[in-house]
XYZ file of C-alpha atoms in Angstrom:
766
model
C 33.650 82.855 128.191
C 35.529 80.932 125.483
C 35.552 84.062 123.307
C 37.109 86.093 126.117
C 39.681 83.363 126.740
C 40.613 83.407 123.048
C 41.092 87.164 123.258
C 43.229 86.905 126.385
C 45.289 84.185 124.763
C 45.890 86.329 121.667
C 47.141 89.244 123.738
C 49.319 86.914 125.799
C 50.967 85.752 122.577
C 51.304 89.382 121.544
C 53.104 90.242 124.787
C 55.697 87.530 124.143
C 56.290 88.156 120.443
C 56.026 91.931 120.050
C 59.270 93.809 120.608
C 58.951 96.547 123.249
C 55.446 95.342 124.131
C 53.751 97.403 126.848
C 50.728 96.202 128.772
C 47.953 98.668 127.974
C 44.691 98.060 129.855
C 42.964 100.508 127.498
C 43.912 98.383 124.494
C 42.466 95.188 125.927
C 39.360 97.026 127.158
C 38.732 98.291 123.638
C 39.447 94.897 122.068
C 37.023 93.214 124.458
C 34.207 95.622 123.548
C 34.943 95.417 119.808
C 34.889 91.603 120.002
C 31.562 91.637 121.845
C 29.983 93.984 119.296
C 31.209 91.920 116.349
C 29.895 88.755 117.973
C 26.483 90.318 118.733
C 26.241 92.192 115.384
C 26.160 95.606 117.060
C 27.512 99.050 116.280
C 30.216 100.744 118.339
C 31.909 104.135 118.346
C 35.110 104.181 120.383
C 37.663 106.917 121.031
C 41.110 105.453 121.612
C 43.581 108.096 122.737
C 47.129 108.296 121.479
C 49.173 105.283 122.535
C 46.310 102.811 122.954
C 47.342 100.782 119.913
C 43.871 100.797 118.414
C 44.807 98.904 115.245
C 45.590 95.730 117.232
C 42.563 96.442 119.440
C 40.255 95.971 116.441
C 42.334 93.698 114.184
C 42.693 90.910 116.760
C 38.909 90.719 117.431
C 38.303 90.796 113.661
C 40.662 87.851 113.161
C 39.122 85.911 116.042
C 35.590 86.555 114.726
C 36.380 84.539 111.591
C 34.096 86.752 109.475
C 34.902 88.661 106.298
C 35.694 92.247 107.241
C 36.322 95.560 105.516
C 38.834 97.803 107.297
C 38.685 101.371 106.010
C 41.169 104.068 106.966
C 41.908 107.636 105.924
C 44.851 107.361 103.528
C 46.927 105.048 101.389
C 49.849 105.491 103.809
C 47.689 104.145 106.659
C 46.455 101.311 104.427
C 50.064 100.343 103.800
C 50.837 100.415 107.515
C 47.921 98.123 108.327
C 48.567 95.688 105.487
C 52.349 95.596 105.360
C 53.107 95.913 109.056
C 50.258 95.138 111.472
C 48.484 92.353 109.569
C 51.727 90.738 108.445
C 52.869 90.604 112.077
C 49.568 89.150 113.294
C 49.499 86.608 110.487
C 52.956 85.397 111.517
C 52.152 85.503 115.254
C 48.615 84.286 115.948
C 47.597 80.639 115.510
C 44.422 81.628 113.633
C 44.723 81.402 109.838
C 43.436 84.326 107.813
C 44.100 86.119 104.542
C 44.098 89.819 103.734
C 44.628 92.242 100.884
C 44.758 95.947 100.173
C 42.725 97.778 97.520
C 43.343 101.353 96.421
C 41.446 103.538 94.014
C 41.711 102.705 90.319
C 43.822 105.801 89.657
C 46.657 104.216 91.655
C 47.115 101.491 89.018
C 48.532 101.683 85.504
C 45.956 101.272 82.711
C 47.485 99.215 79.892
C 45.045 100.569 77.314
C 45.841 104.190 78.117
C 49.555 103.470 78.283
C 49.453 102.019 74.747
C 47.773 105.094 73.240
C 49.856 107.642 75.135
C 52.145 109.718 72.935
C 54.907 111.076 75.180
C 57.727 113.536 74.847
C 60.851 111.396 74.986
C 62.691 112.245 78.186
C 64.806 110.603 80.857
C 61.738 110.478 83.095
C 59.695 108.671 80.452
C 62.478 106.190 79.717
C 62.672 105.350 83.431
C 58.908 104.997 83.478
C 58.809 102.587 80.495
C 61.456 100.459 82.196
C 59.153 100.205 85.226
C 56.168 99.351 82.977
C 58.103 96.418 81.521
C 59.103 95.098 84.953
C 56.097 95.748 87.208
C 53.863 92.892 88.255
C 51.272 95.043 90.075
C 51.036 98.318 88.135
C 50.870 100.117 91.503
C 52.288 103.623 91.233
C 53.780 103.358 94.746
C 56.443 101.133 93.203
C 57.741 104.063 91.157
C 60.432 106.134 92.906
C 58.891 109.232 91.286
C 55.388 110.183 90.155
C 55.566 111.303 86.501
C 53.690 114.425 85.449
C 51.803 112.375 82.876
C 50.504 109.781 85.371
C 46.916 111.119 85.231
C 46.828 110.288 81.506
C 47.976 106.701 82.075
C 46.258 105.594 85.267
C 42.941 103.806 85.568
C 39.792 105.919 85.291
C 36.296 104.556 85.876
C 34.871 106.874 83.200
C 37.301 105.436 80.654
C 36.951 101.782 81.614
C 34.949 99.138 79.769
C 35.701 96.494 82.430
C 35.523 92.961 80.992
C 34.839 94.273 77.469
C 38.263 95.896 77.361
C 40.797 94.036 75.160
C 43.336 94.354 77.978
C 41.004 93.038 80.692
C 42.770 89.698 81.190
C 46.104 91.449 81.754
C 44.669 94.470 83.604
C 46.656 95.138 86.781
C 43.648 96.510 88.629
C 41.131 93.793 87.773
C 43.632 90.962 88.093
C 44.162 92.135 91.663
C 40.460 92.868 92.157
C 39.391 89.321 91.241
C 41.635 87.908 93.987
C 39.847 89.932 96.680
C 36.804 87.661 96.828
C 38.877 85.014 98.600
C 40.294 87.372 101.244
C 39.094 87.481 104.844
C 40.156 91.075 105.513
C 40.175 93.836 102.911
C 42.001 97.065 103.747
C 40.706 100.091 101.832
C 40.506 103.863 102.248
C 37.424 105.969 102.913
C 37.142 107.161 99.297
C 36.978 103.569 98.020
C 34.474 102.745 100.781
C 32.118 105.503 99.689
C 32.493 104.660 96.002
C 31.029 101.292 96.966
C 28.013 103.047 98.513
C 27.733 105.220 95.388
C 27.600 102.028 93.271
C 24.842 100.525 95.431
C 27.303 98.102 97.068
C 28.203 96.608 93.670
C 31.847 97.601 93.780
C 33.513 95.839 96.722
C 33.303 92.078 97.358
C 30.802 91.105 100.043
C 31.996 91.368 103.645
C 30.027 91.008 106.888
C 31.751 93.557 109.111
C 33.046 97.098 108.729
C 35.780 98.833 110.730
C 36.097 102.584 110.103
C 39.443 103.782 111.460
C 40.219 107.521 111.518
C 36.438 107.907 111.601
C 36.651 111.641 112.324
C 37.398 112.134 108.595
C 34.502 110.153 107.160
C 32.052 113.090 106.967
C 34.277 115.135 104.661
C 35.003 112.114 102.470
C 31.279 111.416 102.007
C 30.746 115.100 101.221
C 33.453 114.993 98.551
C 32.613 111.638 96.917
C 28.954 112.591 96.483
C 29.926 115.923 94.945
C 31.343 116.779 91.523
C 34.426 118.441 90.095
C 35.119 119.973 86.692
C 38.789 120.552 85.908
C 40.979 121.656 83.045
C 42.728 118.265 82.924
C 39.415 116.434 82.589
C 38.461 118.314 79.421
C 41.993 118.353 78.063
C 42.205 114.553 78.274
C 38.962 114.266 76.306
C 40.253 116.586 73.574
C 43.412 114.540 73.117
C 41.379 111.323 73.044
C 39.035 112.772 70.387
C 41.983 114.020 68.383
C 43.389 110.487 68.406
C 40.041 109.238 67.086
C 40.228 111.686 64.158
C 37.585 114.069 65.531
C 38.364 117.700 64.658
C 38.905 119.485 67.985
C 41.905 121.776 67.403
C 39.625 124.818 67.483
C 38.370 123.838 70.975
C 41.726 123.873 72.799
C 41.860 127.663 73.100
C 38.307 128.099 74.493
C 39.034 125.375 77.066
C 42.316 127.035 78.062
C 40.593 130.419 78.375
C 37.740 129.078 80.476
C 40.024 127.596 83.120
C 42.311 130.615 83.306
C 41.777 133.068 86.146
C 38.766 134.948 84.735
C 38.472 138.736 84.345
C 35.469 139.086 86.652
C 34.877 139.187 90.421
C 35.913 137.801 92.794
C 39.149 137.130 90.946
C 39.668 140.626 89.630
C 38.586 144.194 90.006
C 37.542 146.677 87.400
C 36.927 144.062 84.734
C 40.510 142.880 84.265
C 42.958 140.580 85.987
C 44.673 142.606 88.693
C 47.837 142.332 90.741
C 46.080 140.083 93.263
C 45.837 137.270 90.724
C 48.420 135.109 92.448
C 46.704 135.425 95.833
C 43.355 134.574 94.303
C 44.727 131.286 92.998
C 44.558 129.854 96.508
C 41.080 131.142 97.380
C 37.593 129.766 96.991
C 34.270 131.565 96.808
C 30.937 130.314 98.002
C 29.115 130.637 94.733
C 29.923 130.205 91.070
C 29.586 133.709 89.531
C 26.928 134.075 86.847
C 29.643 135.072 84.390
C 31.312 131.681 84.882
C 28.017 129.869 84.323
C 27.471 131.818 81.070
C 31.003 130.986 79.926
C 30.389 127.324 80.758
C 27.216 127.332 78.659
C 29.184 128.796 75.768
C 31.943 126.235 76.191
C 29.433 123.378 76.213
C 27.950 124.740 72.996
C 31.392 124.835 71.372
C 32.149 121.287 72.534
C 28.985 120.099 70.743
C 29.062 116.860 72.701
C 25.866 115.461 71.136
C 27.369 115.786 67.657
C 30.625 114.232 68.851
C 28.764 111.211 70.246
C 26.878 110.860 66.946
C 30.206 110.847 65.038
C 31.700 108.316 67.434
C 28.721 105.965 67.154
C 29.146 105.992 63.389
C 32.838 105.145 63.759
C 32.054 102.316 66.171
C 29.702 100.636 63.708
C 32.431 100.474 61.094
C 35.312 99.648 63.472
C 37.109 96.395 62.653
C 39.555 96.533 65.548
C 38.621 95.536 69.127
C 40.908 98.156 70.666
C 39.447 100.945 68.531
C 35.896 99.821 69.316
C 36.664 99.754 73.041
C 38.284 103.171 72.877
C 35.217 104.611 71.153
C 32.807 102.989 73.636
C 34.659 104.269 76.695
C 34.977 107.722 75.128
C 31.207 107.876 74.664
C 30.757 106.841 78.310
C 33.274 109.494 79.344
C 31.408 112.187 77.378
C 28.057 111.214 78.912
C 29.548 111.444 82.396
C 31.241 114.765 81.628
C 28.066 116.233 80.147
C 26.183 115.329 83.333
C 28.787 117.142 85.404
C 28.686 120.244 83.182
C 24.868 120.341 83.344
C 25.029 119.968 87.133
C 27.155 123.109 87.428
C 25.018 125.060 84.969
C 21.704 124.166 86.632
C 22.879 123.841 90.286
C 19.566 122.144 90.987
C 20.637 119.797 93.793
C 19.700 121.609 97.013
C 21.678 119.078 99.077
C 24.914 120.379 97.551
C 26.889 123.583 97.660
C 28.479 124.693 94.367
C 31.605 126.811 94.277
C 34.627 127.892 92.277
C 38.148 127.181 93.487
C 41.567 128.402 92.427
C 44.781 126.469 92.074
C 48.193 127.183 90.590
C 47.009 126.436 87.064
C 43.673 128.221 87.149
C 40.132 127.604 88.314
C 38.057 124.482 88.843
C 34.396 124.028 89.638
C 33.417 121.916 92.615
C 30.345 120.772 94.481
C 30.056 119.030 97.843
C 27.280 117.404 99.785
C 26.342 119.604 102.760
C 24.768 116.985 105.032
C 25.830 113.332 104.913
C 23.488 111.562 107.340
C 21.451 109.734 104.685
C 24.505 108.312 102.944
C 26.233 107.375 106.202
C 23.181 105.425 107.324
C 23.085 103.797 103.902
C 26.692 102.731 104.466
C 25.953 101.240 107.896
C 22.972 99.365 106.511
C 25.278 97.351 104.269
C 27.018 95.547 107.153
C 26.033 93.301 110.067
C 28.313 95.203 112.434
C 30.045 98.590 112.223
C 32.904 99.791 114.441
C 34.034 103.423 114.255
C 37.243 104.492 115.967
C 39.724 107.352 116.131
C 41.866 109.165 118.658
C 39.594 112.215 118.274
C 35.849 111.610 118.313
C 34.668 113.343 121.495
C 34.241 117.079 121.928
C 33.333 118.517 125.307
C 33.536 115.034 126.812
C 30.911 113.247 124.681
C 30.237 111.804 121.219
C 27.253 114.053 120.537
C 28.902 116.123 117.811
C 30.201 113.303 115.610
C 26.997 111.293 115.997
C 24.867 114.308 115.077
C 26.997 115.148 112.031
C 26.847 111.563 110.741
C 23.322 110.751 111.873
C 24.832 107.767 113.683
C 22.117 105.826 115.507
C 22.154 102.663 117.605
C 25.871 102.999 118.315
C 27.252 101.932 121.676
C 29.846 104.393 122.998
C 33.240 103.926 124.611
C 36.085 106.301 125.462
C 39.090 104.258 126.604
C 41.385 107.244 127.182
C 45.154 107.043 126.767
C 47.819 105.009 128.589
C 50.051 108.069 128.787
C 50.484 109.913 132.089
C 50.044 113.456 130.804
C 50.253 114.889 134.331
C 53.796 113.573 134.531
C 54.841 113.693 130.900
C 53.390 116.968 129.643
C 52.606 120.574 130.417
C 50.107 122.919 128.808
C 51.101 126.528 128.164
C 48.219 128.939 127.563
C 49.033 132.501 126.627
C 47.001 135.158 128.448
C 48.648 138.322 127.147
C 48.431 138.121 123.343
C 45.602 140.001 121.600
C 42.739 137.776 120.392
C 43.607 136.486 116.903
C 40.643 138.057 115.170
C 40.581 140.061 111.953
C 40.994 143.419 113.692
C 44.141 142.287 115.527
C 45.646 140.184 112.741
C 48.838 142.180 112.153
C 49.401 142.743 115.863
C 48.772 139.076 116.656
C 51.181 137.884 113.977
C 53.944 140.155 115.252
C 53.488 139.524 118.979
C 52.815 135.807 118.675
C 56.093 135.401 116.806
C 57.922 136.838 119.822
C 56.231 134.247 122.056
C 57.068 131.480 119.577
C 60.725 132.498 119.664
C 60.709 132.479 123.488
C 59.115 129.044 123.654
C 61.567 127.612 121.133
C 64.453 129.029 123.159
C 63.040 127.316 126.278
C 62.785 123.942 124.517
C 66.112 124.338 122.699
C 64.400 123.826 119.359
C 62.800 120.379 118.958
C 59.558 122.121 118.009
C 56.639 121.775 115.621
C 54.769 125.061 115.114
C 51.268 124.606 113.670
C 49.479 127.453 111.906
C 45.924 127.670 110.595
C 46.747 129.805 107.538
C 49.482 129.905 104.915
C 49.721 133.692 105.234
C 50.645 133.465 108.914
C 53.023 130.587 108.167
C 54.799 132.652 105.501
C 55.052 135.649 107.821
C 56.623 133.541 110.556
C 59.008 131.776 108.171
C 60.235 135.090 106.786
C 60.640 136.878 110.117
C 61.485 134.268 112.764
C 64.711 134.923 114.667
C 66.030 131.722 116.262
C 69.423 130.037 116.495
C 68.135 126.549 115.718
C 67.845 124.932 112.256
C 64.384 125.525 110.832
C 62.311 124.796 107.758
C 58.740 125.522 106.785
C 56.118 123.611 104.869
C 56.718 124.109 101.166
C 60.519 123.987 101.395
C 60.360 120.307 100.377
C 57.739 117.525 100.150
C 56.089 116.628 103.490
C 57.726 113.196 103.771
C 61.182 114.689 103.255
C 60.458 117.432 105.794
C 59.651 114.778 108.388
C 62.857 112.897 107.546
C 64.842 116.131 107.872
C 63.229 116.868 111.231
C 64.006 113.404 112.600
C 67.634 113.533 111.466
C 68.375 117.122 112.537
C 69.210 117.954 116.139
C 67.161 120.728 117.781
C 65.144 121.245 114.606
C 62.149 123.564 114.231
C 59.402 122.907 111.679
C 56.770 125.495 110.758
C 53.722 123.903 109.159
C 50.012 124.053 108.540
C 47.100 121.760 107.551
C 49.027 118.658 106.386
C 50.947 118.355 109.646
C 48.044 118.674 112.093
C 47.509 114.923 111.935
C 49.272 111.697 111.007
C 52.772 112.772 112.101
C 54.521 110.270 114.396
C 57.814 111.470 115.915
C 58.778 109.697 119.128
C 61.394 110.789 121.656
C 63.022 114.106 122.432
C 63.280 115.117 118.758
C 59.799 116.602 119.204
C 59.399 118.132 122.659
C 57.305 121.210 121.916
C 54.153 121.600 119.832
C 52.973 125.184 119.402
C 49.409 125.711 118.200
C 49.332 129.336 117.181
C 45.571 129.719 116.829
C 42.481 127.619 117.499
C 41.651 125.761 114.261
C 38.164 127.143 113.773
C 36.690 126.685 110.310
C 37.591 129.452 107.898
C 34.920 131.869 106.710
C 35.085 131.554 102.947
C 35.162 127.754 102.986
C 31.921 127.221 101.037
C 30.998 123.867 102.585
C 31.655 125.095 106.126
C 29.793 128.361 105.473
C 26.747 126.537 104.132
C 26.670 124.166 107.088
C 26.848 127.137 109.449
C 24.078 128.915 107.559
C 21.776 125.913 107.834
C 22.382 125.665 111.579
C 21.309 129.268 112.139
C 22.004 130.561 115.653
C 23.438 127.180 116.658
C 26.331 127.402 114.162
C 28.999 128.025 116.803
C 27.969 125.586 119.520
C 26.884 122.809 117.153
C 29.618 123.044 114.510
C 32.389 125.626 114.869
C 33.401 124.835 118.454
C 33.270 121.006 118.439
C 34.969 120.693 115.042
C 37.756 123.017 116.238
C 38.160 120.884 119.376
C 38.581 117.724 117.287
C 41.235 119.377 115.123
C 42.971 120.768 118.226
C 43.114 117.259 119.682
C 44.704 116.047 116.454
C 47.418 118.698 116.765
C 47.841 117.910 120.450
C 48.322 114.246 119.583
C 51.592 115.019 117.767
C 53.393 115.581 121.092
C 53.365 112.516 123.350
C 53.829 109.356 121.297
C 55.185 106.923 123.912
C 55.391 106.428 127.680
C 58.952 107.764 127.566
C 58.106 111.046 125.847
C 58.012 114.389 127.634
C 56.952 117.707 126.221
C 54.975 120.921 126.200
C 51.889 121.817 124.219
C 51.580 125.585 123.812
C 48.403 127.301 122.606
C 48.799 130.996 121.835
C 45.103 131.740 121.363
C 44.186 133.837 124.416
C 40.485 133.160 123.849
C 41.009 129.881 125.707
C 41.547 131.974 128.833
C 39.251 134.931 128.197
C 36.189 133.402 126.501
C 33.222 131.576 127.967
C 33.953 128.525 125.819
C 37.622 128.265 126.854
C 36.854 125.844 129.673
C 35.042 123.496 127.269
C 38.076 123.416 124.991
C 40.629 122.827 127.753
C 38.480 120.181 129.442
C 38.508 118.232 126.161
C 42.283 117.792 126.472
C 43.971 115.319 128.822
C 44.522 116.643 132.337
C 47.928 118.202 132.897
C 49.481 121.174 134.643
C 48.688 124.528 133.023
C 51.135 127.432 133.003
C 51.119 130.922 131.539
C 54.783 131.865 131.909
C 57.602 130.790 129.594
C 59.860 130.515 132.657
C 57.698 127.601 133.829
C 58.400 125.905 130.511
C 62.126 126.253 131.144
C 61.707 124.689 134.604
C 59.701 121.838 133.101
C 62.414 120.997 130.595
C 65.106 121.323 133.282
C 63.193 118.806 135.406
C 62.904 116.089 132.771
C 64.803 113.065 134.088
C 68.122 112.567 132.356
C 67.194 108.912 131.934
C 64.069 109.744 129.959
C 65.725 109.647 126.553
C 68.511 107.159 127.175
C 68.451 103.468 126.392
C 69.199 102.456 129.977
C 66.081 103.880 131.604
C 65.549 103.407 135.331
C 62.475 101.460 136.307
C 61.231 104.333 138.445
C 61.460 107.639 136.654
C 62.241 110.523 138.971
C 59.181 112.618 139.725
C 59.082 116.208 138.548
C 58.438 117.005 142.199
C 62.102 116.284 142.876
C 63.089 119.654 141.447
C 63.394 122.729 143.603
C 63.010 126.290 142.366
C 66.185 125.986 140.339
C 65.418 122.545 138.979
C 67.825 120.706 141.321
C 66.986 117.590 143.319
C 65.864 117.894 146.909
C 64.053 115.878 149.573
C 60.395 116.832 149.208
C 59.490 113.192 148.535
C 60.904 112.255 151.935
C 58.904 115.003 153.623
C 55.719 113.886 151.858
C 56.435 110.314 152.915
C 56.696 111.448 156.524
C 53.406 113.289 156.147
C 51.750 110.163 154.815
C 53.155 108.330 157.823
C 51.226 110.869 159.937
C 54.221 112.700 161.347
C 52.946 116.232 162.187
C 56.505 117.517 162.663
C 56.782 118.043 158.886
C 53.827 120.496 158.745
C 56.088 123.632 158.798
C 58.204 122.231 155.951
C 55.111 121.358 153.941
C 53.810 124.912 154.455
C 57.104 126.181 152.999
C 56.609 123.946 149.962
C 53.184 125.479 149.266
C 55.191 128.565 148.229
C 57.504 126.659 145.869
C 57.846 127.829 142.262
C 57.448 124.232 141.180
C 53.765 123.350 140.695
C 54.243 119.694 141.494
C 55.853 120.610 144.843
C 52.825 122.734 145.714
C 50.439 119.920 144.734
C 52.331 117.332 146.792
C 52.476 119.674 149.774
C 48.718 120.371 149.650
C 47.959 116.660 149.373
C 50.211 115.791 152.317
C 48.719 118.557 154.483
C 45.254 117.151 153.825
C 46.399 113.784 155.166
C 47.570 115.504 158.375
C 44.227 117.263 158.928
C 43.484 115.512 162.256
C 46.560 116.992 163.957
C 45.120 120.113 165.543
C 46.000 122.806 166.381
C 49.281 122.320 164.395
C 47.504 121.857 161.055
C 45.549 125.115 161.484
C 48.794 126.962 160.757
C 48.548 125.640 157.180
C 45.070 127.050 156.457
C 46.277 130.467 155.260
C 48.823 128.890 152.910
C 46.241 126.460 151.575
C 43.768 129.300 150.960
C 46.439 131.131 148.959
C 46.697 128.022 146.751
C 43.039 128.454 145.785
C 44.326 131.120 143.371
C 47.142 128.928 142.088
C 47.549 128.842 138.307
C 47.504 125.044 138.256
C 44.036 123.437 138.559
C 45.376 120.320 140.262
C 47.044 122.411 142.962
C 43.722 124.185 143.540
C 41.991 120.798 143.713
C 44.294 119.393 146.417
C 44.158 122.652 148.375
C 40.337 122.460 148.356
C 40.410 118.861 149.545
C 42.876 119.685 152.312
C 40.819 122.667 153.546
C 37.641 120.586 153.558
C 39.352 117.906 155.655
C 40.643 120.488 158.126
C 37.095 121.846 158.351
C 37.797 125.593 158.098
C 35.944 126.590 154.964
C 35.678 130.262 154.032
C 32.808 130.204 151.522
C 33.700 133.571 150.016
C 37.193 132.369 149.173
C 36.171 129.074 147.639
C 33.361 130.733 145.661
C 36.027 132.635 143.727
C 36.835 129.339 142.015
C 33.294 129.063 140.664
C 33.495 132.604 139.292
C 36.462 131.639 137.114
C 34.969 130.682 133.735
C 38.187 128.884 132.929
C 38.056 126.647 135.985
C 38.184 122.873 135.521
C 34.823 121.186 135.990
C 36.121 118.840 138.703
C 37.080 121.848 140.864
C 33.724 123.555 140.297
C 31.918 120.349 141.322
C 34.076 120.051 144.439
C 33.296 123.636 145.492
C 29.564 123.035 145.037
C 29.735 119.954 147.258
C 31.647 121.852 149.940
C 29.146 124.722 149.923
C 26.204 122.302 150.184
C 27.948 120.515 153.053
C 28.595 123.824 154.858
C 24.886 124.739 154.670
C 23.753 121.518 156.365
């Protein structure tokens, strides 16, 4: 009980000290369960919908537990938010004393040894950089207002690090910071650093008892990447420059290296044996397998590199070295070569059956990559390193359960909790599903792009801009950006860096942003600036993604139900989460993929989203925006926000609430007026009318006049209207089984309506 009292006390303090604090039962519910699991050394997986405030829901229990804890999140930006905002606030607010620190990957810190040996081209950028080098106390690249092109040649690199044998070790920015971590109670890291610790056999991070994995939906792909390999042009080029500085003759190797990483004159990058006009397009593509011609070229390149001979030369130099810096440079170069040779051999042999090997293109040429296909063994190894593990994210359930994420990770012995969201999506949001567009498959691609753009333009007109349009491919994004015809200011991803695009969007009235992968998650824009999110196509995995393809292949006939569908649902929920960011937000989520209406799996997808009214007509979107209370986006908000039901067919206020109130007071005189409201164009009016008629069911024969109108609502486009009509009819006791069975025949029907119909049919048979 004392633990619970401590938790309640902490949140009471929070309510008094946090500006704009809102009481969120979901937040405390999550915190209570997290605290219990930490105390009992258990594992927990918890989905915390948008608006719960999950960071405080796990940070406060962590602080109260008094145990050393690792908090891992998806990106450096999220690390910064936790360390520089949330933990700073809690440290200044709660009576409990605790310490914390942040640790990023070594490549985020300046390496003094590499900086000393770097020979730059003198430029304004380099002069600004050297000024920073002289002034910095952390060596953290986030201090620099720009990221220099040469950063990769100056930053820390584990393959080029001799740790405490390095002459610069005592002054090393990274290790000076690293040594301070052993005294910290809470260490905030990212998933890549977390998995590097597992890769090292838990010899990398300081010991901590507890692990919090935030943004846990991303952990599978991080494990897959960290336990894979990559061979790039820059990796070999750095080695050549290092060897050249050590007086090893390598000038003759530069050209073969350049040629290897160019777009090669063999399939799939070219046709007919030479680089063709599709070269630029191929730069952005990947293929599932490394062509044999590439493997042969890699063998030849390895032979030309003669790495064994180079190591022999370097060992001879090291024996005669009379300078600590030179000796260290030689030692780390030998280590670097050994690591590189292992990577090259891995791509030549491709012997690890747990990996998929592939070739990828970028703007500068090709690179070779490998990824782990299944991660269960390594995830369980991670969990075994901690007394208690908490996984959380806003998107962990698909189809209403945690089965998918637990299966993909091999997560065992995890308690489950879905705390939902504090937002009232029925009041704050509307879901538009397009029924008329052709399915966005390969055969209809051109037609879908053209017709979907017309719908996008109509939706943007209805919302008066204020829209984020999310695509699943760059080709479709480019088509839309080049052809869109709207009167509102617009930009597309690629016009400027992502952070500047977000700033532009926030500062520009009625703005429209066209974007793809980067913007599906992590974007936080509160208020009316973002009132419409358009998801052009369901984010199914792309055929041609080698890791995805291999996972599908291994699943056999279960590839769609066990991987494609649930992973698309999780990504859809991430996109959906961009819309409503506070209790004062209103908006529309529009999905233009007609398969959600026509396919057998559409109901599973829609049921994974929060419940809200569903429409199929852009005119309904216009009505929705017309009905948003004027006080919604003003500073002086009324305590009771006007219900959307207060709008008539034209969006103007009327007295339906008074009529409903009379119905709830059991005044049968309002039955004729309620019957009229079942024909309203406003879905909320129809829902309220059906609900009120159900409460008047005992007034017979007057209420029997409403049966026909209620039966017509069984075909209403809004599932909640159908639900209240069903309930009202069942209360009146005049059930036409043939009419209510039509609901069960609709594959798109919400599960709660299907269950209600089944109960009514069973009751009628008794």
